[in-house]
Coordinates of C-alpha atoms in Angstrom, one line a residue:
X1 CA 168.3 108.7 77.2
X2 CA 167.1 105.2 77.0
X3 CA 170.5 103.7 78.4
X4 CA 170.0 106.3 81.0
X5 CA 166.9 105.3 81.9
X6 CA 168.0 101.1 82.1
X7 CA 170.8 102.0 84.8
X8 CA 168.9 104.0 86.6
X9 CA 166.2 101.2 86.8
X10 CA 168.8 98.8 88.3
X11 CA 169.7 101.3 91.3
X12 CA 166.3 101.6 92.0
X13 CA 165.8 98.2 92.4
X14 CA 168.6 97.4 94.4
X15 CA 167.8 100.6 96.7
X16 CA 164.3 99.6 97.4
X17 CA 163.3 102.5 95.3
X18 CA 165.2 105.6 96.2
X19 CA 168.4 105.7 93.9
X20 CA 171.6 108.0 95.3
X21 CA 171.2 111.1 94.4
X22 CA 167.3 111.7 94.8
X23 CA 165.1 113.1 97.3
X24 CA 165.3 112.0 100.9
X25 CA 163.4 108.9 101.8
X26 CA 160.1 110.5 102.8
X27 CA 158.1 109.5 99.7
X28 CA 155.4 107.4 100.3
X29 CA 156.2 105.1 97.9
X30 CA 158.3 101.8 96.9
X31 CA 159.2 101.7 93.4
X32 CA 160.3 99.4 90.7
X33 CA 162.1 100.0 87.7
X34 CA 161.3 103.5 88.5
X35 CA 162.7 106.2 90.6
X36 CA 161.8 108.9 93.4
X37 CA 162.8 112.3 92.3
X38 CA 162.4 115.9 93.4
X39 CA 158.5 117.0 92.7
X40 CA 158.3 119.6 89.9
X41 CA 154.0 119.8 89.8
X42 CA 152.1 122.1 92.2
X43 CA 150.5 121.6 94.5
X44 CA 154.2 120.2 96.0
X45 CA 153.6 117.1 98.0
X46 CA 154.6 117.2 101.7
X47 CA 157.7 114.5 100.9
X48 CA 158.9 116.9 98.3
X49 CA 159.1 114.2 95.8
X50 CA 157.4 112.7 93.3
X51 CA 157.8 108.6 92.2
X52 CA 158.8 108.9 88.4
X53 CA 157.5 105.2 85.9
X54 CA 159.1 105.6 82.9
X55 CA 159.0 102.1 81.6
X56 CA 155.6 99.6 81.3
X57 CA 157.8 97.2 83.6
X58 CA 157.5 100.1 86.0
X59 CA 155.2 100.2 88.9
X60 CA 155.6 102.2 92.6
X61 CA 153.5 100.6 95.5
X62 CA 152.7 102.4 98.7
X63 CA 149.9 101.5 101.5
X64 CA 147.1 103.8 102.0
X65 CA 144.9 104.2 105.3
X66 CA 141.0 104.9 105.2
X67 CA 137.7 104.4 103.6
X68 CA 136.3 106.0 100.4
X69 CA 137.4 106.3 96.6
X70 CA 141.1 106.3 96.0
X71 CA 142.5 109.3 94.5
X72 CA 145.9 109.5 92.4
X73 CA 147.9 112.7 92.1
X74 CA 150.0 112.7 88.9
X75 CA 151.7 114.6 86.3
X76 CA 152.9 113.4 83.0
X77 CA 155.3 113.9 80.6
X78 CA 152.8 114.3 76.9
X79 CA 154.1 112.0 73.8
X80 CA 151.9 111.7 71.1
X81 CA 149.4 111.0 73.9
X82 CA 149.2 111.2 78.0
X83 CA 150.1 108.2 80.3
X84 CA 147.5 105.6 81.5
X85 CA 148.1 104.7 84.8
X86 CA 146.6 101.2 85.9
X87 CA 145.7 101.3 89.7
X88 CA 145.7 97.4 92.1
X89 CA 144.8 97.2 95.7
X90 CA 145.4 93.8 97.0
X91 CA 145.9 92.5 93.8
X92 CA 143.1 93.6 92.4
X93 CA 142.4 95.8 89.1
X94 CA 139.9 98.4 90.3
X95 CA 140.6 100.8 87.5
X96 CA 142.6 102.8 85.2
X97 CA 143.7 106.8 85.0
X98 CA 145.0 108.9 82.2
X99 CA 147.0 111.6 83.5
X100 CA 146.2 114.9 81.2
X101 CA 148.5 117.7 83.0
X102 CA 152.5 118.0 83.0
X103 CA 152.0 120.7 85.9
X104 CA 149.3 120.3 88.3
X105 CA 148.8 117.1 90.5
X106 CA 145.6 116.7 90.1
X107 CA 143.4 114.3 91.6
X108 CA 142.5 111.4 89.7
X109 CA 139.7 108.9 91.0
X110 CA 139.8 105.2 90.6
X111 CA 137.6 102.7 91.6
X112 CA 135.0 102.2 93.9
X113 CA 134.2 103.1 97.2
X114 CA 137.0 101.0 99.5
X115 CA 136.1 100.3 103.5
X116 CA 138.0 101.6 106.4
X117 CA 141.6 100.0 106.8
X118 CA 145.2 99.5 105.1
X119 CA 145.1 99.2 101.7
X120 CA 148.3 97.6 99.2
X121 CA 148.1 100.1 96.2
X122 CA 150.4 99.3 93.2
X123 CA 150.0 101.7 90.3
X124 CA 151.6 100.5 87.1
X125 CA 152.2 102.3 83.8
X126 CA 150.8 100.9 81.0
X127 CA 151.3 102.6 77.5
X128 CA 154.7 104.1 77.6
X129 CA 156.2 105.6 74.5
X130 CA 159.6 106.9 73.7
X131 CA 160.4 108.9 69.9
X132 CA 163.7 111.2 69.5
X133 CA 161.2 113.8 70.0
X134 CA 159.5 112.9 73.1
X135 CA 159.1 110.6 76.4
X136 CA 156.2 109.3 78.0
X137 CA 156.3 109.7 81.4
X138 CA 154.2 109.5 84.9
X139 CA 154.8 111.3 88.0
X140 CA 153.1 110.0 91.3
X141 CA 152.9 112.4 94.1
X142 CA 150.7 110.9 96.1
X143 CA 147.5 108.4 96.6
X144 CA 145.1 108.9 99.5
X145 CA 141.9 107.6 99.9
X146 CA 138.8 110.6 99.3
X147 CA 136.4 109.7 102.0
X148 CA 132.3 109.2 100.5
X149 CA 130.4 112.5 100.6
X150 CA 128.6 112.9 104.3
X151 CA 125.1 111.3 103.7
X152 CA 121.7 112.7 105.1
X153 CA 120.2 109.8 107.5
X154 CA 116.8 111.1 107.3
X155 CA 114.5 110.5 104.2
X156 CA 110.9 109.2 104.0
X157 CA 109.1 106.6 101.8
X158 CA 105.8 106.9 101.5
X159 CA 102.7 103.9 101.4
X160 CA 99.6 104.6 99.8
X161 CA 96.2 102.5 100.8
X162 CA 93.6 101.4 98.6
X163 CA 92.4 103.6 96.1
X164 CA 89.5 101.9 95.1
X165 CA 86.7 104.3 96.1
X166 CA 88.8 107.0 94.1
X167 CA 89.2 105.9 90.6
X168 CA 84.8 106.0 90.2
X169 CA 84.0 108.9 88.8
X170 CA 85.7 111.6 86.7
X171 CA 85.1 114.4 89.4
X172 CA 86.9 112.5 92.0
X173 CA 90.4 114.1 91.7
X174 CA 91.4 112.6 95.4
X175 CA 94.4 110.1 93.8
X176 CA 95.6 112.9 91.7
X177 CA 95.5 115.6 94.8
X178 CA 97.6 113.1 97.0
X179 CA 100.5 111.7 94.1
X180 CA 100.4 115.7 93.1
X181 CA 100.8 116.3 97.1
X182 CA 103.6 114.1 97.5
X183 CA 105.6 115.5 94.5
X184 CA 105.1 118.7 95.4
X185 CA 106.9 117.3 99.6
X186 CA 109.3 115.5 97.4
X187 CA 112.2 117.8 99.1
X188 CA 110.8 118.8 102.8
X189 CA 110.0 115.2 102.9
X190 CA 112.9 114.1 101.5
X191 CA 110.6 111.4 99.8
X192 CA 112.6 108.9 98.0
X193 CA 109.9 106.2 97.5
X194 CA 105.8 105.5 96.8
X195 CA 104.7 102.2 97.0
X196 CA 100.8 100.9 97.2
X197 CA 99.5 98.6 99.0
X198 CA 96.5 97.6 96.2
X199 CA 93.1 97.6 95.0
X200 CA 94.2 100.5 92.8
X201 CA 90.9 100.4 91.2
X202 CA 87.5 98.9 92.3
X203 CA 86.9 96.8 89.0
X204 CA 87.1 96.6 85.5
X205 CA 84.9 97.9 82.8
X206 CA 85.2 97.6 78.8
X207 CA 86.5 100.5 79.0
X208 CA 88.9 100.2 81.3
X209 CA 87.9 103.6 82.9
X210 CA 89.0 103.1 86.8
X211 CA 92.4 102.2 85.0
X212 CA 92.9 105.3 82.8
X213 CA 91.9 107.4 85.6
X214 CA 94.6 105.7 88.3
X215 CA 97.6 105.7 85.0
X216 CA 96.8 109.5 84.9
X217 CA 96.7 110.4 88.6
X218 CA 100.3 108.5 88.9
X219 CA 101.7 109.7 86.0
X220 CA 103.5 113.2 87.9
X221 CA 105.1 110.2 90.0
X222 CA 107.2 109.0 86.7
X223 CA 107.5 112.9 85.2
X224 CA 109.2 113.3 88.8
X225 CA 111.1 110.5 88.3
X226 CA 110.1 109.3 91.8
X227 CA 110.5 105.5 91.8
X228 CA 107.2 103.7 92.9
X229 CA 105.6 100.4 93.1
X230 CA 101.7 98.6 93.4
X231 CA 101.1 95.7 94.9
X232 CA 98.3 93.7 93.3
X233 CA 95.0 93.6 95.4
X234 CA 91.5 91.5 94.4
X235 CA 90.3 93.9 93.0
X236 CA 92.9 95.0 90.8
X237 CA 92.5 91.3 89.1
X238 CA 89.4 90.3 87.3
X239 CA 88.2 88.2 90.1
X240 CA 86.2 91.6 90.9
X241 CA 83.0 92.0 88.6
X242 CA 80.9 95.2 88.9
X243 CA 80.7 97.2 92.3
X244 CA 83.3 94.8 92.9
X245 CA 81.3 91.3 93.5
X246 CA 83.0 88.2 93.1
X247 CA 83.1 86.5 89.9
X248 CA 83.7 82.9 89.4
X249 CA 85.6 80.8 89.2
X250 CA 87.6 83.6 91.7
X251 CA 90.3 81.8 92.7
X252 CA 91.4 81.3 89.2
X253 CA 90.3 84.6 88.1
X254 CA 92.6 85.9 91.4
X255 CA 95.6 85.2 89.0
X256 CA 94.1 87.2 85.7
X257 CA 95.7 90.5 85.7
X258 CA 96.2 91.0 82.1
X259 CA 94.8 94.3 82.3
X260 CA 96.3 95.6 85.1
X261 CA 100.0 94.6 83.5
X262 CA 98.7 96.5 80.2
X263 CA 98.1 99.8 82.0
X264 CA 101.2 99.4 84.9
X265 CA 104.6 98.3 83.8
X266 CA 108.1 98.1 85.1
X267 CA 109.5 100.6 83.2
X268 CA 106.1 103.0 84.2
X269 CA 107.5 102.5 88.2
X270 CA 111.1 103.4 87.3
X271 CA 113.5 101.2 89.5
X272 CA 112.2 97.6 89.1
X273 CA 115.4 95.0 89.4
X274 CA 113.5 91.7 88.7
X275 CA 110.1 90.1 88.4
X276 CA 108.9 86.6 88.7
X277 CA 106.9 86.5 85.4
X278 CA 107.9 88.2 82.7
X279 CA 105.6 91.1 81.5
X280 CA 103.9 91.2 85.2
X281 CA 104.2 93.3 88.5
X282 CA 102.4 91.1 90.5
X283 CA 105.4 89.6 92.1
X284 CA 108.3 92.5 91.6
X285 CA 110.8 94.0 93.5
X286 CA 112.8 97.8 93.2
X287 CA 116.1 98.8 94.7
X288 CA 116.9 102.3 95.9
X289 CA 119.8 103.6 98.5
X290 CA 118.8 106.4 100.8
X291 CA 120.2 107.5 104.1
X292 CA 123.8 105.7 103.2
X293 CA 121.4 102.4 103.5
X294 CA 120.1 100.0 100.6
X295 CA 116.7 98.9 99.9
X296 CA 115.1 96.6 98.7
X297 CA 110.6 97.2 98.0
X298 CA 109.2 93.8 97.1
X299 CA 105.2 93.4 96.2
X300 CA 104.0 90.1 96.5
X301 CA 100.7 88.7 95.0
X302 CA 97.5 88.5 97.2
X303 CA 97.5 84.9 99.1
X304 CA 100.6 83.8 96.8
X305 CA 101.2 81.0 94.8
X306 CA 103.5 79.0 96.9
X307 CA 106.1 79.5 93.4
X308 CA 105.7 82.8 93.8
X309 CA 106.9 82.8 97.6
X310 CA 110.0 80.3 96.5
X311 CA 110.6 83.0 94.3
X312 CA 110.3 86.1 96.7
X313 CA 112.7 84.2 99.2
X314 CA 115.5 83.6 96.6
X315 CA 115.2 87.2 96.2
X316 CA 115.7 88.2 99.6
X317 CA 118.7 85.2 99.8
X318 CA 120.5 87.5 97.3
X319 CA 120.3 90.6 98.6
X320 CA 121.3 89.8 102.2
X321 CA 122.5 93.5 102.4
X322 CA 119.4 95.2 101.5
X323 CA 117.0 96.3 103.9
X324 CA 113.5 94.2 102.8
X325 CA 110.1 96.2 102.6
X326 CA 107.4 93.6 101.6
X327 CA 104.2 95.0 100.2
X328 CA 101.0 92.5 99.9
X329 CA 97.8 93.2 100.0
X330 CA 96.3 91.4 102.6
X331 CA 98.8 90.7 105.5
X332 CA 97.1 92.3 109.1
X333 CA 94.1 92.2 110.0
X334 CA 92.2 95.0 111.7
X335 CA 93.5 93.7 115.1
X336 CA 97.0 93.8 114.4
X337 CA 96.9 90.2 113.9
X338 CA 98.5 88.1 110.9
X339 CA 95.8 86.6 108.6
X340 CA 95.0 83.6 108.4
X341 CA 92.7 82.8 105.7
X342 CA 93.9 82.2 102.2
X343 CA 91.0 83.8 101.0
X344 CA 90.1 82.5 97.3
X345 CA 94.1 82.2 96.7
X346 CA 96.7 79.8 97.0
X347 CA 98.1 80.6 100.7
X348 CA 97.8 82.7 103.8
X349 CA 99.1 85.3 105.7
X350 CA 100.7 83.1 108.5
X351 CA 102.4 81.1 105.4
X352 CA 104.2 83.8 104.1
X353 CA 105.1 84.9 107.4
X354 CA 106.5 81.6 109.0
X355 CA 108.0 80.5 105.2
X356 CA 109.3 84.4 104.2
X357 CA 109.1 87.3 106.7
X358 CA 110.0 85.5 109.5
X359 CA 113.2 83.7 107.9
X360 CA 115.7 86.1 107.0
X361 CA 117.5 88.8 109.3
X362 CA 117.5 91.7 106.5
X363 CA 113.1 91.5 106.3
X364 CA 112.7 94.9 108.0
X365 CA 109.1 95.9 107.0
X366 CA 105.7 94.8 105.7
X367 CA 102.9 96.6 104.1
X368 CA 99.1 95.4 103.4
X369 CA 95.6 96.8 103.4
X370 CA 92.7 95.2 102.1
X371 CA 90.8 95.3 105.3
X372 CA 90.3 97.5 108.5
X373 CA 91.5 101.0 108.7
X374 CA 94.7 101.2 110.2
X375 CA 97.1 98.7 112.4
X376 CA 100.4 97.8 113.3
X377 CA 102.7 94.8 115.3
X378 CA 106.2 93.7 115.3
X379 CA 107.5 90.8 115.0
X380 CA 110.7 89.0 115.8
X381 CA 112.3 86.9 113.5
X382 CA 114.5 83.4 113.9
X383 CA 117.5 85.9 113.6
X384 CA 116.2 88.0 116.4
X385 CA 115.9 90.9 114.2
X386 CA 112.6 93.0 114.8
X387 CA 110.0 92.9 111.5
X388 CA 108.2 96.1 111.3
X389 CA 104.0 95.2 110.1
X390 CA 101.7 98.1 108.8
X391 CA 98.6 97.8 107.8
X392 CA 96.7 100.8 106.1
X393 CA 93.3 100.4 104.4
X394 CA 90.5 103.2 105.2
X395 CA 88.5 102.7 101.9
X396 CA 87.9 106.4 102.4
X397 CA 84.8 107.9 100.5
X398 CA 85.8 111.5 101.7
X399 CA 89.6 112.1 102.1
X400 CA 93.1 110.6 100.8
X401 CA 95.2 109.2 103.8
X402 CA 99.0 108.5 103.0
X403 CA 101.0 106.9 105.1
X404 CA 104.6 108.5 105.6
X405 CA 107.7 106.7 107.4
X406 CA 110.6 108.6 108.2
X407 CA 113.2 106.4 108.7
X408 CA 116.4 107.8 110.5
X409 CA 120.0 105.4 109.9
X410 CA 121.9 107.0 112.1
X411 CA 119.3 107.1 114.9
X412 CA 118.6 103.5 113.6
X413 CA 115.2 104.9 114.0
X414 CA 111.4 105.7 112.2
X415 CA 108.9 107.5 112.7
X416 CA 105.5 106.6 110.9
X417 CA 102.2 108.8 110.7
X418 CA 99.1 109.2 108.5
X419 CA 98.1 112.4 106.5
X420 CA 95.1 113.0 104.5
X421 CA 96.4 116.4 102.3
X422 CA 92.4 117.1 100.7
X423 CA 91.1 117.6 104.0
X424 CA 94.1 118.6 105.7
X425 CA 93.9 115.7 108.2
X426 CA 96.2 113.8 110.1
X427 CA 95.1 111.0 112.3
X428 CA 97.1 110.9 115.5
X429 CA 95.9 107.6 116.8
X430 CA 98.5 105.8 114.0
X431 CA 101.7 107.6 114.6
X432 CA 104.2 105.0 115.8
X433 CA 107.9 105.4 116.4
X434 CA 110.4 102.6 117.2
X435 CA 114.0 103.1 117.1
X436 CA 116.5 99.8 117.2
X437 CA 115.7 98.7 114.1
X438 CA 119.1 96.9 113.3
X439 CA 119.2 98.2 110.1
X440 CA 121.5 96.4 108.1
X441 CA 124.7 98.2 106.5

């Protein structure tokens, strides 16, 4: 069988693949110390044939149109195991298969996701085996390219303002009633991220009250397992004394946020991807994909160190195809205008937009509060693309405004509006929609 097997290998290679005898020249494939031979699997390929590697010199190459996963149809020949079929395109290794039926040709994926175009596939066998008893075998029928599942381009992410007038008495259940709101939209909204936009809490106590309050009104965000993220505000750091008057000295006590770090974590907002201190949110950023787009949330200090921007642009730089939502807590001011005013921090506004936001073509968004009520601009960057500002504040005593952006990829559109679910409010004067927005892909 095994001197069988050697001539036939030197026919094949001097026929280009298709020795006398075998099926007519329709099979897709080129094959090398291999052959092409009548298909004996169902379902029965359209050439009729099948290309048979019988040897671990043996490999059949073919070129295969289209974008998505690659697929293998094979059958094997059992021998004290199944055949493991190694899988190039363009010389690359993206993978390996085991083929586990001698019957059906069933579809065996490989790799990741390929874009459109031609694609050089060479499938090799790599564990052949050959007893008196049995012979290892592999059978290729076809390869074909499985194009990605049709994606949704609609979703929504959702902003949250400061909470501060929330989180000061027991009785006030208004930051439970919106997180428990937005779970509860999770599917009509097709919400696939919360961030916050700071001052979580008012200020800090001995006990730590305002923070165990705000951990437990969040918490149905992490049993959902919706992804989230808070930026840091003033008075989320110790720089806020009681009824939140400035301590001294403020602008060091601007960078103490021991407590907050203790109570809000990483792992608490479920898809963090990097921070610039260890142990600390203040300067973080998450990663999610929605609408066949990635993302990329990043929450930058209040008035940032000029590290910490250094840091947030080396972030952006290496994630040039991610779509950049910055969250900071002061950003806009109640006119629409960029701050200017490093308050008791390190730098401004207008610093972090002519040394961040403005610099890179993927910055799509940016997120504050702090002050006002509600605002928005847009900007255009050195790359011409369009940057998106929002600012969202309120400091409600009587309701729980969200804002909710609905972006659209295949529109290249969003839509962006403010609800209050406890009073069942909406507040018509901030609805904005743009479309354009040169999402990147």
């Amino acid at each position: 069988m095994r001197i069988t097997r050697a001539i036939l290998a030197v026919v094949v290679v001097l026929s280009a693949g298709v020795p006398a005898g075998a099926a007519p020249a329709a099979s897709p494939f080129t094959v090398v110390n291999g052959s092409i031979q009548p298909a004996t699997g169902t379902p029965r390929p359209s050439s009729g044939t099948h290309a048979t590697l019988w040897h671990n010199a043996s490999y059949a190459t073919t070129r295969v149109p289209g974008a998505g996963r690659l697929v293998v149809g094979a059958i094997g020949d059992h021998c004290d195991g199944w055949p493991t079929l190694r899988v190039r395109v363009g010389g690359e290794l993206v993978g390996e298969v085991t083929v586990t039926s001698a019957t059906d040709y069933g579809g065996y994926p490989v790799g990741a996701e390929l874009p459109d175009g031609p694609h050089d596939v060479r499938i090799e066998l790599v564990n052949d085996r050959y007893t008196r008893a049995c012979d290892r075998n592999a059978h290729l029928a076809y390869v074909r390219t499985q194009p990605p599942p049709a994606v949704d381009p609609r979703f929504t992410f959702a902003v949250v303002p400061d909470t501060q007038e929330e989180v000061l008495s027991a009785g006030d259940t208004r930051l439970r009633q919106r997180v428990d709101w937005l779970v509860a939209q999770r599917t009509t909204l097709d919400l696939r991220f919360v961030t916050h936009s700071g001052d979580v809490v008012n200020y800090d106590t001995p006990s730590h009250v305002q923070y165990e309050r705000a951990r437990t009104a969040l918490r149905p965000l992490e049993t959902a397992g919706l992804p989230y993220t808070l930026a840091v505000g003033n008075h989320d750091t110790q720089a806020a004394g009681p009824d939140g008057e400035l301590r001294s000295p403020a602008g060091q006590l601007l960078r103490d946020t021991t407590v907050f770090n203790r109570y809000f974590t990483a792992g608490r907002f479920g898809a963090v991807g990097g921070q610039f201190e260890a142990g600390k949110v203040d300067n973080a950023y998450a990663t999610y994909t929605a609408g066949g787009v990635r993302w990329l949330v990043l929450s930058l200090e209040l008035w940032p160190r000029r590290v910490a921007v250094d840091w947030a642009k080396a972030v952006v730089a290496a994630h040039p195809r991610h779509n950049v939502v910055i969250v900071t807590h002061h950003y806009l001011e109640s006119d629409a205008s960029i701050g200017r005013s490093a308050g008791y921090g390190s730098t401004s506004p207008q610093y972090v937009f002519d040394n961040l936001v403005r610099r890179y073509p993927n910055i799509r968004f940016v997120f504050s509060g702090h002050t006002g009520t509600a605002a928005s601009r847009v900007d255009t960057g050195v790359h011409g693309n369009r940057v998106y500002s929002f600012l969202q504040t309120f400091h409600s005593r009587r309701t729980n405004p969200v804002r909710l952006v609905e972006i659209d990829t295949a529109a290249n559109s969003l839509r962006t509006w403010i609800y209050a679910p406890h009073t069942d409010e909406a507040f018509p004067a901030y609805e904005r929609t743009y479309t354009g927005l040169g999402l990147v892909r």
